[in-house]
């Protein structure tokens, strides 16, 4: 829903920085790895220990770098196939760290098994959302539909986590419930889209079933 617009807005914000980094010879892959390591460190070091506001704030800052690497690649004349795969893999790692940190906190000192379960389900739905699209596109079926994609997932979980850290009651509860419901709808939307797109198609030897 928000991904394209958010990326365009962040792209305009980062434009002067991108120009300087390109002139300095910084690579998009370096930005990707830096953002990933920083976000994972913030999730594990802060959110998992109950420092929810500053953890969410720090993860947000590092996640913004994810929108910087693509702009830097374009400024340098285009990205690479390896860079695209690295970026996607790092996105999954950051998602796992954020939701895993919430599961860790709420099964420990946070003592809320329901929120831990919601965070775990949210992580699984996010993986399914990404995997269905990747697998569909791998066999030539477009799959761009979806109510809640990665941008929306991160907005919901990080906003809820941050507001809870500021003392707002039930903020993370609302964020996780919205994420789980929206994630389930998105998975269903993508399954239906792939089902429709697969009509009359068959797998080729170059596209194994698993």
mmCIF file of C-alpha atoms in Angstrom:
data_model
loop_
_atom_site.group_PDB
_atom_site.id
_atom_site.type_symbol
_atom_site.label_atom_id
_atom_site.label_comp_id
_atom_site.label_asym_id
_atom_site.label_seq_id
_atom_site.Cartn_x
_atom_site.Cartn_y
_atom_site.Cartn_z
ATOM 1 C CA UNK A 1 0.000 0.000 0.000
ATOM 2 C CA UNK A 2 2.594 2.548 1.102
ATOM 3 C CA UNK A 3 5.819 1.087 -0.282
ATOM 4 C CA UNK A 4 6.128 3.017 -3.547
ATOM 5 C CA UNK A 5 5.113 6.356 -2.059
ATOM 6 C CA UNK A 6 7.312 5.925 0.990
ATOM 7 C CA UNK A 7 10.327 5.024 -1.125
ATOM 8 C CA UNK A 8 9.782 8.070 -3.360
ATOM 9 C CA UNK A 9 9.581 10.426 -0.372
ATOM 10 C CA UNK A 10 12.642 8.916 1.320
ATOM 11 C CA UNK A 11 14.474 8.961 -2.011
ATOM 12 C CA UNK A 12 13.991 12.724 -2.292
ATOM 13 C CA UNK A 13 15.154 13.178 1.295
ATOM 14 C CA UNK A 14 18.324 11.137 0.721
ATOM 15 C CA UNK A 15 19.185 12.611 -2.716
ATOM 16 C CA UNK A 16 21.946 14.997 -1.504
ATOM 17 C CA UNK A 17 23.484 12.240 0.646
ATOM 18 C CA UNK A 18 23.401 9.804 -2.273
ATOM 19 C CA UNK A 19 25.314 12.235 -4.474
ATOM 20 C CA UNK A 20 28.059 12.622 -1.874
ATOM 21 C CA UNK A 21 28.344 8.888 -1.240
ATOM 22 C CA UNK A 22 28.535 8.140 -4.960
ATOM 23 C CA UNK A 23 31.360 10.642 -5.363
ATOM 24 C CA UNK A 24 33.135 9.126 -2.358
ATOM 25 C CA UNK A 25 33.036 5.643 -3.912
ATOM 26 C CA UNK A 26 30.780 4.057 -1.291
ATOM 27 C CA UNK A 27 29.075 0.924 -2.663
ATOM 28 C CA UNK A 28 25.377 0.039 -2.301
ATOM 29 C CA UNK A 29 26.333 -3.339 -0.811
ATOM 30 C CA UNK A 30 28.263 -1.584 1.957
ATOM 31 C CA UNK A 31 25.178 0.484 2.777
ATOM 32 C CA UNK A 32 23.002 -2.648 2.789
ATOM 33 C CA UNK A 33 25.286 -4.517 5.172
ATOM 34 C CA UNK A 34 25.734 -1.486 7.460
ATOM 35 C CA UNK A 35 21.992 -0.940 7.743
ATOM 36 C CA UNK A 36 21.362 -4.625 8.365
ATOM 37 C CA UNK A 37 24.000 -5.001 11.071
ATOM 38 C CA UNK A 38 22.830 -1.814 12.781
ATOM 39 C CA UNK A 39 19.157 -2.797 12.725
ATOM 40 C CA UNK A 40 19.867 -6.290 14.045
ATOM 41 C CA UNK A 41 22.101 -4.908 16.790
ATOM 42 C CA UNK A 42 19.396 -2.427 17.833
ATOM 43 C CA UNK A 43 16.706 -5.121 17.869
ATOM 44 C CA UNK A 44 18.784 -7.630 19.834
ATOM 45 C CA UNK A 45 20.501 -5.143 22.117
ATOM 46 C CA UNK A 46 17.525 -2.885 22.880
ATOM 47 C CA UNK A 47 14.096 -4.279 21.951
ATOM 48 C CA UNK A 48 14.887 -7.772 23.252
ATOM 49 C CA UNK A 49 15.788 -6.193 26.608
ATOM 50 C CA UNK A 50 12.667 -4.065 26.891
ATOM 51 C CA UNK A 51 14.160 -0.760 25.734
ATOM 52 C CA UNK A 52 11.284 -0.443 23.319
ATOM 53 C CA UNK A 53 11.229 3.223 22.314
ATOM 54 C CA UNK A 54 14.934 3.651 21.645
ATOM 55 C CA UNK A 55 15.110 0.216 20.079
ATOM 56 C CA UNK A 56 12.314 1.021 17.642
ATOM 57 C CA UNK A 57 13.867 4.436 16.957
ATOM 58 C CA UNK A 58 17.302 2.973 16.221
ATOM 59 C CA UNK A 59 15.911 0.192 14.013
ATOM 60 C CA UNK A 60 13.925 2.790 12.045
ATOM 61 C CA UNK A 61 17.041 4.843 11.367
ATOM 62 C CA UNK A 62 18.954 1.827 10.104
ATOM 63 C CA UNK A 63 15.996 0.566 8.050
ATOM 64 C CA UNK A 64 15.967 3.891 6.213
ATOM 65 C CA UNK A 65 19.380 2.924 4.849
ATOM 66 C CA UNK A 66 17.586 0.125 3.006
ATOM 67 C CA UNK A 67 15.992 2.824 0.868
ATOM 68 C CA UNK A 68 19.338 4.515 0.388
ATOM 69 C CA UNK A 69 21.191 1.585 -1.192
ATOM 70 C CA UNK A 70 18.879 1.377 -4.208
ATOM 71 C CA UNK A 71 19.186 5.099 -4.883
ATOM 72 C CA UNK A 72 22.962 4.827 -4.570
ATOM 73 C CA UNK A 73 23.015 1.910 -7.019
ATOM 74 C CA UNK A 74 21.086 3.960 -9.575
ATOM 75 C CA UNK A 75 23.409 6.919 -9.043
ATOM 76 C CA UNK A 76 26.376 4.642 -9.778
ATOM 77 C CA UNK A 77 24.842 3.417 -13.022
ATOM 78 C CA UNK A 78 22.681 0.517 -11.851
ATOM 79 C CA UNK A 79 22.763 -2.282 -9.318
ATOM 80 C CA UNK A 80 23.991 -5.844 -9.631
ATOM 81 C CA UNK A 81 22.209 -9.189 -9.433
ATOM 82 C CA UNK A 82 24.244 -10.011 -6.330
ATOM 83 C CA UNK A 83 23.252 -6.709 -4.748
ATOM 84 C CA UNK A 84 19.573 -7.428 -5.321
ATOM 85 C CA UNK A 85 19.834 -10.857 -3.700
ATOM 86 C CA UNK A 86 21.907 -9.457 -0.817
ATOM 87 C CA UNK A 87 19.365 -6.704 -0.208
ATOM 88 C CA UNK A 88 16.475 -9.167 -0.128
ATOM 89 C CA UNK A 89 18.311 -11.551 2.210
ATOM 90 C CA UNK A 90 19.240 -8.693 4.552
ATOM 91 C CA UNK A 91 15.616 -7.521 4.633
ATOM 92 C CA UNK A 92 14.557 -10.959 5.841
ATOM 93 C CA UNK A 93 17.305 -10.946 8.486
ATOM 94 C CA UNK A 94 16.193 -7.575 9.857
ATOM 95 C CA UNK A 95 12.546 -8.658 9.955
ATOM 96 C CA UNK A 96 13.494 -11.819 11.840
ATOM 97 C CA UNK A 97 15.571 -9.821 14.330
ATOM 98 C CA UNK A 98 12.799 -7.320 15.062
ATOM 99 C CA UNK A 99 10.040 -9.886 15.522
ATOM 100 C CA UNK A 100 12.374 -12.326 17.250
ATOM 101 C CA UNK A 101 13.363 -9.595 19.717
ATOM 102 C CA UNK A 102 9.699 -8.995 20.551
ATOM 103 C CA UNK A 103 9.127 -12.725 21.030
ATOM 104 C CA UNK A 104 12.167 -12.890 23.327
ATOM 105 C CA UNK A 105 11.031 -9.917 25.407
ATOM 106 C CA UNK A 106 7.412 -10.994 25.754
ATOM 107 C CA UNK A 107 8.255 -14.582 26.636
ATOM 108 C CA UNK A 108 10.673 -13.331 29.284
ATOM 109 C CA UNK A 109 10.577 -10.183 31.378
ATOM 110 C CA UNK A 110 7.785 -8.673 29.266
ATOM 111 C CA UNK A 111 5.611 -11.626 30.324
ATOM 112 C CA UNK A 112 2.876 -11.525 27.689
ATOM 113 C CA UNK A 113 2.530 -14.804 25.819
ATOM 114 C CA UNK A 114 -0.245 -13.490 23.555
ATOM 115 C CA UNK A 115 1.940 -10.666 22.248
ATOM 116 C CA UNK A 116 4.798 -13.113 21.785
ATOM 117 C CA UNK A 117 2.503 -15.348 19.743
ATOM 118 C CA UNK A 118 1.276 -12.407 17.649
ATOM 119 C CA UNK A 119 4.859 -11.369 16.941
ATOM 120 C CA UNK A 120 5.724 -14.928 15.900
ATOM 121 C CA UNK A 121 2.671 -15.193 13.637
ATOM 122 C CA UNK A 122 3.511 -11.783 12.164
ATOM 123 C CA UNK A 123 7.002 -13.001 11.328
ATOM 124 C CA UNK A 124 5.685 -16.161 9.666
ATOM 125 C CA UNK A 125 3.136 -14.219 7.616
ATOM 126 C CA UNK A 126 5.844 -11.798 6.516
ATOM 127 C CA UNK A 127 8.041 -14.669 5.339
ATOM 128 C CA UNK A 128 5.107 -16.216 3.463
ATOM 129 C CA UNK A 129 4.234 -12.884 1.868
ATOM 130 C CA UNK A 130 7.752 -12.447 0.520
ATOM 131 C CA UNK A 131 8.208 -16.092 -0.451
ATOM 132 C CA UNK A 132 4.972 -16.351 -2.429
ATOM 133 C CA UNK A 133 5.940 -13.308 -4.488
ATOM 134 C CA UNK A 134 9.513 -14.511 -5.070
ATOM 135 C CA UNK A 135 8.403 -18.022 -6.008
ATOM 136 C CA UNK A 136 5.633 -16.763 -8.292
ATOM 137 C CA UNK A 137 7.950 -14.381 -10.115
ATOM 138 C CA UNK A 138 10.486 -17.206 -10.385
ATOM 139 C CA UNK A 139 8.002 -19.131 -12.560
ATOM 140 C CA UNK A 140 6.937 -16.055 -14.509
ATOM 141 C CA UNK A 141 3.761 -15.069 -12.658
ATOM 142 C CA UNK A 142 3.514 -11.426 -11.531
ATOM 143 C CA UNK A 143 2.473 -11.035 -7.898
ATOM 144 C CA UNK A 144 2.392 -7.381 -6.849
ATOM 145 C CA UNK A 145 -0.876 -7.429 -4.908
ATOM 146 C CA UNK A 146 -1.010 -7.130 -1.146
ATOM 147 C CA UNK A 147 -2.577 -5.060 1.604
ATOM 148 C CA UNK A 148 0.414 -5.250 3.956
ATOM 149 C CA UNK A 149 3.897 -5.460 2.461
ATOM 150 C CA UNK A 150 7.245 -4.980 4.188
ATOM 151 C CA UNK A 151 6.962 -1.205 4.569
ATOM 152 C CA UNK A 152 3.557 -1.497 6.224
ATOM 153 C CA UNK A 153 4.739 -4.341 8.458
ATOM 154 C CA UNK A 154 7.652 -2.298 9.733
ATOM 155 C CA UNK A 155 5.519 0.820 10.238
ATOM 156 C CA UNK A 156 2.999 -1.134 12.299
ATOM 157 C CA UNK A 157 5.460 -3.080 14.450
ATOM 158 C CA UNK A 158 7.954 -0.252 15.016
ATOM 159 C CA UNK A 159 5.314 2.402 15.691
ATOM 160 C CA UNK A 160 3.490 0.128 18.121
ATOM 161 C CA UNK A 161 6.732 -0.859 19.834
ATOM 162 C CA UNK A 162 7.969 2.710 20.100
ATOM 163 C CA UNK A 163 4.683 4.073 21.477
ATOM 164 C CA UNK A 164 4.553 1.247 24.016
ATOM 165 C CA UNK A 165 8.043 2.251 25.080
ATOM 166 C CA UNK A 166 6.703 5.776 25.668
ATOM 167 C CA UNK A 167 3.995 4.368 27.917
ATOM 168 C CA UNK A 168 0.983 4.385 25.586
ATOM 169 C CA UNK A 169 -1.186 1.400 26.639
ATOM 170 C CA UNK A 170 -1.932 -1.307 24.085
ATOM 171 C CA UNK A 171 0.005 0.381 21.253
ATOM 172 C CA UNK A 172 2.025 -2.719 20.405
ATOM 173 C CA UNK A 173 -1.095 -4.857 20.868
ATOM 174 C CA UNK A 174 -2.971 -2.845 18.247
ATOM 175 C CA UNK A 175 0.013 -2.780 15.904
ATOM 176 C CA UNK A 176 0.544 -6.528 16.064
ATOM 177 C CA UNK A 177 -3.155 -7.367 15.682
ATOM 178 C CA UNK A 178 -3.401 -5.105 12.618
ATOM 179 C CA UNK A 179 -0.249 -6.669 11.226
ATOM 180 C CA UNK A 180 -1.480 -10.236 11.731
ATOM 181 C CA UNK A 181 -4.895 -9.577 10.198
ATOM 182 C CA UNK A 182 -3.431 -7.553 7.327
ATOM 183 C CA UNK A 183 -0.695 -10.127 6.807
ATOM 184 C CA UNK A 184 -3.210 -12.960 6.583
ATOM 185 C CA UNK A 185 -5.240 -10.972 4.041
ATOM 186 C CA UNK A 186 -2.082 -10.294 2.031
ATOM 187 C CA UNK A 187 -1.088 -13.964 1.945
ATOM 188 C CA UNK A 188 -4.596 -14.853 0.775
ATOM 189 C CA UNK A 189 -4.495 -12.115 -1.877
ATOM 190 C CA UNK A 190 -1.210 -13.411 -3.240
ATOM 191 C CA UNK A 191 -2.316 -17.043 -3.274
ATOM 192 C CA UNK A 192 -5.433 -16.048 -5.234
ATOM 193 C CA UNK A 193 -3.363 -13.905 -7.620
ATOM 194 C CA UNK A 194 -0.930 -16.752 -8.259
ATOM 195 C CA UNK A 195 -3.798 -19.187 -8.731
ATOM 196 C CA UNK A 196 -5.310 -16.947 -11.375
ATOM 197 C CA UNK A 197 -1.983 -16.232 -13.027
ATOM 198 C CA UNK A 198 -1.137 -19.945 -13.139
ATOM 199 C CA UNK A 199 -4.149 -20.833 -15.272
ATOM 200 C CA UNK A 200 -2.904 -22.630 -18.364
ATOM 201 C CA UNK A 201 0.716 -22.643 -17.174
ATOM 202 C CA UNK A 202 2.921 -25.602 -16.284
ATOM 203 C CA UNK A 203 6.323 -25.849 -14.633
ATOM 204 C CA UNK A 204 9.318 -26.202 -16.891
ATOM 205 C CA UNK A 205 12.406 -28.290 -16.012
ATOM 206 C CA UNK A 206 14.267 -25.055 -15.224
ATOM 207 C CA UNK A 207 11.708 -24.121 -12.577
ATOM 208 C CA UNK A 208 11.598 -27.026 -10.092
ATOM 209 C CA UNK A 209 8.677 -27.358 -7.734
ATOM 210 C CA UNK A 210 10.814 -26.984 -4.625
#
